[in-house]
Structure formats: C-alpha cells, structure tokens
CSV table of C-alpha atoms and ligand atoms in Angstrom, one decimal:
chain,number,residue,atom,x,y,z
A,580,MET,CA,2.9,1.1,-5.0
A,581,HIS,CA,2.0,-2.6,-5.3
A,582,HIS,CA,2.1,-4.0,-8.8
A,583,PHE,CA,0.8,-7.4,-9.8
A,584,HIS,CA,3.0,-9.8,-11.6
A,585,PRO,CA,1.8,-12.9,-13.5
A,586,LEU,CA,3.2,-15.9,-11.7
A,587,LYS,CA,2.9,-19.6,-12.7
A,588,THR,CA,1.4,-22.0,-10.2
A,589,ILE,CA,3.7,-25.1,-9.8
A,590,LYS,CA,1.6,-26.8,-7.1
A,591,VAL,CA,-2.2,-26.8,-6.5
A,592,ALA,CA,-2.8,-29.5,-3.9
A,593,LYS,CA,-5.8,-30.2,-1.7
A,594,GLU,CA,-4.7,-29.7,1.9
A,595,THR,CA,-8.0,-30.5,3.6
A,596,ASN,CA,-11.5,-30.9,2.4
A,597,ASP,CA,-12.0,-27.1,2.3
A,598,SER,CA,-8.5,-25.7,1.7
A,599,VAL,CA,-5.9,-25.8,-1.1
A,600,ASN,CA,-2.2,-25.3,-0.9
A,601,ILE,CA,-0.9,-23.3,-3.9
A,602,ALA,CA,2.8,-22.7,-4.8
A,603,PHE,CA,3.9,-20.0,-7.2
A,604,GLU,CA,7.1,-20.1,-9.1
A,605,ILE,CA,9.2,-17.0,-8.6
A,606,PRO,CA,11.3,-16.4,-11.8
A,607,GLN,CA,14.9,-15.3,-11.4
A,608,ASN,CA,14.1,-11.7,-12.6
A,609,LEU,CA,11.5,-11.3,-9.8
A,610,ARG,CA,13.3,-12.8,-6.9
A,611,HIS,CA,14.4,-9.4,-5.5
A,612,LYS,CA,10.8,-8.2,-5.6
A,613,PHE,CA,9.4,-11.3,-4.0
A,614,SER,CA,12.0,-11.6,-1.3
A,615,PHE,CA,10.0,-11.8,1.9
A,616,LYS,CA,10.0,-11.9,5.7
A,617,GLN,CA,8.4,-14.7,7.6
A,618,GLY,CA,4.7,-14.0,8.3
A,619,GLN,CA,4.2,-11.7,5.3
A,620,TYR,CA,1.4,-12.1,2.8
A,621,LEU,CA,0.7,-11.8,-0.9
A,622,ASN,CA,-2.3,-10.3,-2.7
A,623,VAL,CA,-3.8,-12.1,-5.7
A,624,ARG,CA,-6.0,-10.4,-8.3
A,625,PHE,CA,-8.8,-11.8,-10.4
A,626,VAL,CA,-11.0,-10.0,-12.8
A,627,PHE,CA,-14.3,-11.7,-13.2
A,628,GLY,CA,-16.4,-9.7,-15.7
A,629,GLU,CA,-16.7,-6.2,-14.3
A,630,GLU,CA,-15.3,-7.1,-10.9
A,631,ASP,CA,-11.7,-6.5,-10.0
A,632,LEU,CA,-11.3,-8.8,-7.0
A,633,ARG,CA,-8.2,-9.0,-4.7
A,634,ARG,CA,-7.5,-11.1,-1.7
A,635,SER,CA,-4.6,-11.4,0.7
A,636,TYR,CA,-3.1,-14.8,1.7
A,637,SER,CA,-0.2,-15.4,4.1
A,638,ILE,CA,2.9,-17.0,2.9
A,639,VAL,CA,3.5,-20.4,4.5
A,640,ASN,CA,7.3,-20.6,3.7
A,641,ALA,CA,10.1,-19.5,5.9
A,642,PRO,CA,12.7,-17.3,4.1
A,643,THR,CA,15.4,-19.9,5.0
A,644,GLU,CA,13.6,-22.5,2.9
A,645,GLY,CA,14.5,-20.6,-0.3
A,646,ASN,CA,13.2,-18.0,-2.7
A,647,THR,CA,12.4,-20.0,-5.8
A,648,SER,CA,8.7,-20.5,-4.9
A,649,LEU,CA,6.2,-19.2,-2.5
A,650,GLU,CA,3.3,-21.1,-1.0
A,651,ILE,CA,-0.1,-19.9,0.3
A,652,LEU,CA,-3.1,-21.7,1.8
A,653,VAL,CA,-6.5,-20.8,0.6
A,654,LYS,CA,-9.5,-21.8,2.7
A,655,HIS,CA,-12.7,-22.2,0.8
A,656,LEU,CA,-15.3,-19.6,2.0
A,657,GLU,CA,-19.0,-20.0,1.3
A,658,ASN,CA,-19.9,-17.4,-1.3
A,659,GLY,CA,-16.2,-16.4,-1.7
A,660,LYS,CA,-15.7,-16.0,-5.4
A,661,VAL,CA,-11.9,-16.0,-5.3
A,662,SER,CA,-11.5,-18.8,-2.7
A,663,THR,CA,-14.1,-20.9,-4.6
A,664,PHE,CA,-12.2,-20.4,-7.9
A,665,LEU,CA,-8.8,-21.2,-6.3
A,666,ASN,CA,-10.2,-24.3,-4.5
A,667,GLU,CA,-12.2,-25.7,-7.4
A,668,ASN,CA,-10.8,-24.4,-10.7
A,669,LEU,CA,-7.2,-23.5,-10.4
A,670,LYS,CA,-4.7,-26.0,-11.9
A,671,SER,CA,-1.0,-26.4,-11.7
A,672,GLY,CA,0.5,-24.4,-14.6
A,673,ASP,CA,-2.1,-21.7,-14.5
A,674,ILE,CA,-1.0,-18.0,-14.3
A,675,VAL,CA,-2.2,-15.9,-11.4
A,676,GLU,CA,-1.6,-12.1,-10.9
A,677,VAL,CA,0.3,-11.8,-7.6
A,678,SER,CA,1.7,-8.7,-5.8
A,679,ALA,CA,5.0,-8.6,-3.9
A,680,PRO,CA,5.0,-9.7,-0.2
A,681,MET,CA,4.1,-7.2,2.4
A,682,GLY,CA,3.0,-7.0,6.1
A,683,HIS,CA,4.8,-6.8,9.4
A,684,PHE,CA,3.7,-9.9,11.4
A,685,TYR,CA,7.2,-10.9,12.3
A,686,THR,CA,10.1,-10.4,14.6
A,687,HIS,CA,13.8,-10.4,13.9
A,688,TYR,CA,15.8,-13.6,14.6
A,689,HIS,CA,19.4,-13.9,15.4
A,690,PRO,CA,21.5,-17.1,15.8
A,691,SER,CA,22.8,-16.1,19.2
A,692,ASN,CA,19.2,-15.7,20.6
A,693,GLU,CA,18.0,-18.3,23.2
A,694,LYS,CA,14.3,-17.5,23.2
A,695,THR,CA,10.9,-19.1,23.4
A,696,TYR,CA,8.2,-18.6,20.8
A,697,VAL,CA,4.6,-19.6,21.2
A,698,GLY,CA,2.3,-19.9,18.2
A,699,ILE,CA,-1.4,-19.7,18.8
A,700,ALA,CA,-3.4,-20.5,15.7
A,701,ALA,CA,-6.8,-21.6,14.6
A,702,GLY,CA,-7.7,-23.0,11.1
A,703,SER,CA,-6.1,-21.2,8.2
A,704,GLY,CA,-4.5,-18.8,10.7
A,705,ILE,CA,-1.7,-21.3,10.8
A,706,SER,CA,0.1,-20.0,7.7
A,707,PRO,CA,1.9,-16.9,9.1
A,708,VAL,CA,2.4,-18.5,12.5
A,709,LEU,CA,4.0,-21.5,10.9
A,710,SER,CA,6.2,-19.3,8.7
A,711,ASN,CA,7.5,-17.5,11.8
A,712,LEU,CA,8.0,-20.6,14.0
A,713,LYS,CA,9.9,-22.3,11.2
A,714,GLU,CA,12.2,-19.3,10.6
A,715,ALA,CA,12.8,-19.0,14.4
A,716,LEU,CA,13.8,-22.7,14.5
A,717,TYR,CA,16.1,-22.5,11.5
A,718,GLN,CA,17.7,-19.2,12.5
A,719,GLU,CA,18.1,-19.7,16.2
A,720,PRO,CA,19.5,-23.1,17.2
A,721,LYS,CA,19.2,-22.3,20.9
A,722,SER,CA,15.5,-21.2,20.8
A,723,LYS,CA,12.5,-23.3,21.1
A,724,ALA,CA,8.9,-23.1,20.0
A,725,TYR,CA,5.4,-24.2,21.1
A,726,LEU,CA,2.4,-24.4,18.8
A,727,PHE,CA,-1.2,-24.5,20.1
A,728,PHE,CA,-3.2,-25.2,17.0
A,729,SER,CA,-7.0,-25.5,16.9
A,730,ASN,CA,-9.1,-27.0,14.1
A,731,LYS,CA,-12.6,-28.4,13.8
A,732,SER,CA,-11.6,-32.1,13.5
A,733,LEU,CA,-8.6,-34.4,13.0
A,734,ASN,CA,-9.1,-34.3,9.2
A,735,ASP,CA,-9.3,-30.6,9.2
A,736,ILE,CA,-5.8,-30.0,10.7
A,737,ILE,CA,-4.0,-27.9,8.1
A,738,PHE,CA,-0.4,-28.8,7.3
A,739,LYS,CA,-0.5,-31.7,9.8
A,740,LYS,CA,2.0,-33.7,7.8
A,741,GLU,CA,4.5,-30.9,7.5
A,742,ILE,CA,4.0,-29.9,11.2
A,743,ASP,CA,4.6,-33.4,12.4
A,744,GLU,CA,7.7,-33.6,10.2
A,745,LEU,CA,9.0,-30.4,11.8
A,746,VAL,CA,8.5,-31.8,15.3
A,747,HIS,CA,10.7,-34.7,14.3
A,748,LYS,CA,13.3,-32.5,12.5
A,749,PHE,CA,13.5,-30.0,15.4
A,750,GLU,CA,13.3,-32.7,18.1
A,751,GLY,CA,13.2,-31.2,21.6
A,752,ARG,CA,12.8,-27.7,20.3
A,753,LEU,CA,9.3,-27.7,18.8
A,754,GLN,CA,6.2,-29.0,20.7
A,755,VAL,CA,2.8,-29.0,19.1
A,756,ILE,CA,-0.5,-29.3,20.8
A,757,TYR,CA,-3.5,-29.9,18.5
A,758,LEU,CA,-7.0,-29.0,19.8
A,759,LEU,CA,-10.2,-30.0,18.1
A,760,SER,CA,-13.2,-27.8,18.4
A,761,ARG,CA,-15.9,-30.1,16.9
A,762,GLU,CA,-14.7,-33.6,17.4
A,763,LYS,CA,-14.1,-35.7,20.5
A,764,HIS,CA,-10.8,-37.5,20.0
A,765,PHE,CA,-8.6,-37.0,23.0
A,766,GLU,CA,-9.3,-38.1,26.5
A,767,ASP,CA,-8.3,-34.9,28.1
A,768,GLU,CA,-10.9,-32.1,27.8
A,769,LEU,CA,-8.1,-29.6,27.6
A,770,PHE,CA,-7.6,-30.5,23.9
A,771,GLU,CA,-11.3,-29.9,23.1
A,772,GLY,CA,-12.9,-26.7,22.0
A,773,ARG,CA,-11.6,-23.4,20.8
A,774,ILE,CA,-8.6,-21.6,22.2
A,775,SER,CA,-9.9,-19.2,24.9
A,776,ALA,CA,-8.0,-17.2,27.5
A,777,LYS,CA,-8.8,-19.8,30.1
A,778,LYS,CA,-7.7,-22.7,28.0
A,779,LEU,CA,-4.5,-20.9,26.9
A,780,ASN,CA,-3.7,-20.3,30.6
A,781,LEU,CA,-4.0,-24.1,31.3
A,782,LEU,CA,-2.0,-25.0,28.1
A,783,LEU,CA,0.9,-22.6,29.1
A,784,GLU,CA,1.0,-23.9,32.6
A,785,LYS,CA,1.0,-27.5,31.5
A,786,PHE,CA,3.4,-27.4,28.6
A,787,THR,CA,5.8,-24.4,28.8
A,788,ASP,CA,8.7,-24.2,31.2
A,789,ILE,CA,9.5,-20.5,31.3
A,790,PRO,CA,7.6,-17.6,32.8
A,791,THR,CA,4.8,-16.6,30.5
A,792,GLN,CA,6.0,-13.0,30.1
A,793,GLU,CA,9.4,-14.1,28.7
A,794,ALA,CA,8.0,-15.7,25.5
A,795,THR,CA,7.1,-14.1,22.2
A,796,TYR,CA,3.7,-14.9,20.9
A,797,PHE,CA,2.3,-15.2,17.4
A,798,ILE,CA,-1.5,-15.3,17.2
A,799,CYS,CA,-3.7,-15.7,14.1
A,800,GLY,CA,-7.2,-17.0,13.8
A,801,PRO,CA,-10.7,-15.6,14.3
A,802,ALA,CA,-10.9,-12.0,15.5
A,803,GLU,CA,-12.6,-13.0,18.8
A,804,MET,CA,-9.8,-15.4,19.6
A,805,ILE,CA,-7.1,-12.9,18.8
A,806,LYS,CA,-8.7,-10.2,20.9
A,807,GLU,CA,-9.3,-12.5,23.9
A,808,VAL,CA,-5.9,-14.2,23.9
A,809,ALA,CA,-3.9,-11.0,23.2
A,810,GLU,CA,-5.7,-9.1,26.0
A,811,PHE,CA,-5.2,-12.0,28.4
A,812,LEU,CA,-1.5,-12.1,27.7
A,813,LYS,CA,-1.1,-8.4,28.0
A,814,ASN,CA,-3.4,-7.6,31.0
A,815,ASP,CA,-3.4,-10.8,33.1
A,816,LYS,CA,0.0,-12.2,32.3
A,817,LYS,CA,1.8,-8.8,31.9
A,818,VAL,CA,3.5,-9.9,28.6
A,819,PRO,CA,5.1,-6.7,27.1
A,820,SER,CA,3.1,-5.6,24.0
A,821,LEU,CA,6.2,-5.9,21.7
A,822,GLN,CA,6.2,-9.7,22.5
A,823,ILE,CA,2.5,-10.1,21.4
A,824,MET,CA,2.2,-10.2,17.7
A,825,TYR,CA,-1.2,-10.9,16.0
A,826,GLU,CA,-2.5,-10.9,12.5
A,827,TYR,CA,-6.2,-10.6,11.6
A,828,TYR,CA,-7.3,-12.4,8.4
A,829,ALA,CA,-10.8,-10.8,8.6
A,830,ALA,CA,-12.0,-7.6,10.2
A,831,PRO,CA,-13.7,-8.3,13.6
A,832,ASP,CA,-16.9,-6.6,12.4
A,833,GLU,CA,-17.7,-7.6,8.9
A,834,ASP,CA,-21.4,-6.7,9.1
A,835,GLU,CA,-21.9,-4.4,6.1
A,836,ASN,CA,-25.0,-3.0,7.7
A,837,ALA,CA,-23.3,-2.2,11.0
A,838,GLU,CA,-24.2,1.2,12.4
A,839,MET,CA,-21.9,4.1,11.8
A,840,SER,CA,-19.7,4.6,14.8
A,841,ASP,CA,-20.2,7.5,17.2
A,842,GLU,CA,-16.7,8.8,16.1
A,843,PHE,CA,-17.7,8.7,12.5
A,844,LYS,CA,-21.0,10.4,13.2
A,845,ALA,CA,-19.1,13.2,14.9
A,846,ILE,CA,-16.9,14.2,12.0
A,847,PRO,CA,-17.8,17.5,10.2
A,848,ASN,CA,-20.0,17.2,7.1
A,849,ILE,CA,-17.8,18.9,4.6
A,850,GLU,CA,-17.0,18.8,0.9
A,851,SER,CA,-13.3,18.1,0.4
A,852,MET,CA,-10.9,18.3,-2.5
A,853,VAL,CA,-8.8,15.1,-2.2
A,854,THR,CA,-5.6,14.7,-4.1
A,855,LEU,CA,-3.8,11.3,-4.4
A,856,ILE,CA,-0.2,10.8,-5.4
A,857,ILE,CA,0.2,7.5,-7.2
A,858,ASP,CA,3.5,6.6,-8.9
A,859,ASP,CA,4.4,10.3,-9.1
A,860,ASP,CA,1.1,11.2,-10.8
A,861,GLU,CA,-1.5,13.4,-9.0
A,862,TYR,CA,-5.2,12.7,-9.2
A,863,SER,CA,-7.9,14.9,-7.6
A,864,PHE,CA,-11.6,14.5,-6.9
A,865,HIS,CA,-14.3,16.0,-4.7
A,866,LEU,CA,-15.6,13.9,-1.8
A,867,ASN,CA,-18.1,14.5,0.9
A,868,SER,CA,-16.7,13.5,4.3
A,869,LYS,CA,-19.8,11.4,5.2
A,870,LYS,CA,-20.0,9.5,1.9
A,871,LYS,CA,-17.7,6.9,0.4
A,872,SER,CA,-14.2,6.2,1.7
A,873,ILE,CA,-11.3,7.8,-0.1
A,874,LEU,CA,-10.4,4.4,-1.6
A,875,ASP,CA,-14.0,3.7,-2.8
A,876,GLN,CA,-14.2,7.1,-4.5
A,877,ALA,CA,-10.8,6.6,-6.1
A,878,LEU,CA,-11.9,3.1,-7.4
A,879,ASN,CA,-15.2,4.7,-8.6
A,880,ASP,CA,-13.1,7.1,-10.6
A,881,LYS,CA,-11.0,4.2,-11.9
A,882,LEU,CA,-7.8,5.4,-10.4
A,883,PRO,CA,-4.9,2.9,-10.1
A,884,VAL,CA,-5.1,2.6,-6.3
A,885,PRO,CA,-3.8,-0.5,-4.5
A,886,PHE,CA,-6.3,-2.4,-2.4
A,887,ALA,CA,-7.3,-5.9,-1.3
A,888,CYS,CA,-9.4,-6.6,1.8
A,889,LYS,CA,-11.2,-3.2,2.0
A,890,GLY,CA,-11.8,-4.0,5.7
A,891,GLY,CA,-8.8,-2.3,7.4
A,892,VAL,CA,-7.0,-5.6,7.8
A,893,CYS,CA,-4.4,-6.1,5.1
A,894,CYS,CA,-2.6,-2.7,4.8
A,895,THR,CA,-2.4,-2.8,1.0
A,896,CYS,CA,-4.2,0.5,0.7
A,897,LYS,CA,-1.7,2.3,3.0
A,898,ALA,CA,-0.9,5.9,2.2
A,899,GLN,CA,0.7,8.8,4.0
A,900,VAL,CA,-1.2,12.1,4.8
A,901,MET,CA,0.8,14.9,3.2
A,902,GLU,CA,-1.7,17.7,3.7
A,903,GLY,CA,-5.0,18.1,5.7
A,904,GLU,CA,-6.6,15.5,8.0
A,905,VAL,CA,-8.7,12.4,7.6
A,906,PHE,CA,-10.8,10.2,9.9
A,907,MET,CA,-9.9,6.5,9.9
A,908,GLU,CA,-12.9,4.2,10.7
A,909,LYS,CA,-11.0,1.0,11.5
A,910,ASN,CA,-7.4,-0.1,11.7
A,911,PHE,CA,-6.4,-3.7,12.3
A,912,ALA,CA,-3.1,-3.4,10.3
A,913,LEU,CA,-1.1,-0.2,11.0
A,914,THR,CA,1.2,0.0,14.0
A,915,GLU,CA,0.9,2.8,16.5
A,916,ASP,CA,4.2,4.1,15.2
A,917,GLU,CA,2.9,4.2,11.6
A,918,VAL,CA,-0.2,6.0,12.6
A,919,ALA,CA,1.9,8.6,14.5
A,920,ARG,CA,3.9,9.1,11.3
A,921,GLY,CA,0.7,9.9,9.4
A,922,PHE,CA,0.1,6.6,7.7
A,923,VAL,CA,-3.6,5.7,7.1
A,924,LEU,CA,-5.6,2.9,5.5
A,925,THR,CA,-7.4,4.7,2.6
A,926,CYS,CA,-10.2,2.1,2.5
A,927,GLN,CA,-11.2,3.4,6.0
A,928,CYS,CA,-10.5,7.1,5.5
A,929,HIS,CA,-12.9,10.1,5.1
A,930,PRO,CA,-11.6,13.6,4.7
A,931,THR,CA,-12.2,16.0,7.6
A,932,THR,CA,-10.6,19.1,6.1
A,933,ASN,CA,-11.4,20.9,2.9
A,934,VAL,CA,-8.1,20.0,1.3
A,935,VAL,CA,-6.5,16.6,1.7
A,936,MET,CA,-3.4,15.2,0.0
A,937,LEU,CA,-2.3,11.5,0.4
A,938,SER,CA,0.7,9.8,-1.1
A,939,TYR,CA,0.8,6.1,-1.9
A,940,ASP,CA,4.4,6.5,-3.0
A,941,VAL,CA,5.8,5.9,0.5
B,700,FES,S1,-7.6,-2.7,1.5
B,700,FES,FE1,-6.9,-3.9,3.1
B,700,FES,S2,-6.6,-2.4,4.7
B,700,FES,FE2,-7.4,-1.3,3.1
C-alpha cells in the first residue's frame, strides 16, 4: 500500500510562465522509502474541504544525483485545483503529503553498456525522460543520448538551463534538438511544429548515426504524440517493443461523457460481493457490474484505498485479483506481464463474477 508522508518543500521556483519546479527534502529516516529509479513518479495529496485530491508528478532527478531531495515539475492546468495551488500558493518551507516513488518507465543501466538512448518529449513530459537520459549518461560512460524536445515557444522550454548545462557537461554524448510548436524562431521548418511520426523520421535521419532499431526510446507527452510515435517506431522502423518506453501523463480519452465501450456494454449485468484486502484487513461491499468502478465504490464507502489519477494512467490503484474475475475498461499503466499475472487497475475495474477478491498488499 502507498502511504503518504509529510515532506518539507525546500525549493519552489517558477520554471516557465505556467510551470513550477518543486523540491522536497527527504529526511534521513525516509531515505529508504523514497529511494527511486529514474523515470518514476510521486503522488501528492491535498484535502480541500470535502475533497481528497491526489495527483502524480514525475521525478526530475536521476538517482545518481543523490537521495536527499526529490524534484518534480508541475504544469499549471486550467481548472486544475492541485496544479493551481502548487503554482500559485505553495511556498518553500510548506509541508506537502507525498507518497513513495513508483512506476516502471525506466530501463536498467550498466557501466559497460555502449548504447544510444533517444528521448522524445513535449512540454512537461520532459521530467521522466530527462531523469532517464541523465541516469544513462552518468551510469554508462560509453553511451550517448539524443533529446528531441518540443515546446510552444522559446520561453516555454522547460529546464532549458539545466539541459543546456548537461549538453556542456556530457559534451559529445548528449545532443538536444528543441522544436517550437507555436513560434517561428528557427530557419529550418524541421524545428517547427509538434513531433509527429514524419518529423521524427526526419530528425532521426538527420541527427542520429546508428540504425533506428538499435536505440532505446523514451517517449512522454500528449497521448496522441505518444501513440503516433510509438507505433511508427514499432511498425515502420521495426524497433523491438522492449526498446520503446512511453509514459502517459493523462489518459488519451479524458471525455467524462464518452460512450461506454462495446466491451463494457457486453459484460454481464450482475450483483457481486467484492472483497478488498488492504494492509491485511478485509473489506467487503456489494457492487453492480455496470455501475461504479471498484475503486469508486471503495472510496464511496470511505475505505483506505490508494489512488491518484483515476484514469488508468498512474498505476497507484494497482491490485491483484485473488478470486473471481473483473473487466478493466482502460489500461495505460500495467505491462502485459503484470496483466497476465492478474494485476488490475481498480479505478478501471468492474466485477464480472458474483464473488471477487482483490488484494492491494502485493
Ligand atoms: S488511480 Fe491512476 S491508474 Fe487508477
């Protein structure tokens, strides 16, 4: 289970007009809990009146940079209560409830490797990509990295100062190409607009010097970009799936009024007895398969279930099916292997058998 810990903010700095860079101090007694892998994320929790709001933010640091503090980047979203608070009200020294790092947007590095890593990021999608590229460069002296990074305008380039310093620090091993989607700044049209499959093809041809299928790719940004680029690499460039890593920061379909999928319509309409195991305690409730998700019903019943995005993206609500069967509406977070082992995202799950038991203690 994922518990929240009160952490002190030791840096709250405007990064661009609409984003803020926040660093949390990790006290000595929590360092083992907050040890992390490159590309992982944290959840933060805020209670505003009756609302218990949680959000996931990727860690910007690389593990090699140390474990005394962790940084995140929070982009201000219109109507986003948490992102507005963090951008406009949070001050250095404030305490925020933060959960331990999680997620699996990373690969393993080894000093003897001589590899090529390609980061493809847009806007705040830079955080987990940067974390991975930094760790690769620190851990693997013979490897090199490319970063194709798209932002709206020059002033919107997130972490530009740090990235430019890294280019200098890892001279000859890190090449960064900035693209601007809403500002004409460069002479070459290649650096204008968003990153599409076509543009990526041109960028790879122009800047990289190894066959496309030999590199490992880290992709994070808008869902449409991730889908297009990942499919292009897999289908057109024949890059093995294990070398294409991507992280969604929002579900591709966030339309709350979206139609129920045909698969969801097809599940049986049954009443189920759902039992949840949470920190060794068992909680049971009745749930109709066509109504709320298992997570929503558990929250309705005020059970201590972990959650953050509620959109099938962050993996915080992960549990394992111990008995019965469930239907999972969306999954942008679990690997095929995890699904095969019975893991599910409870924010997306509906029971499809009369008895269902899920464990969060896994
Ligand atoms: S709460 Fe994020 S995937 Fe379920």
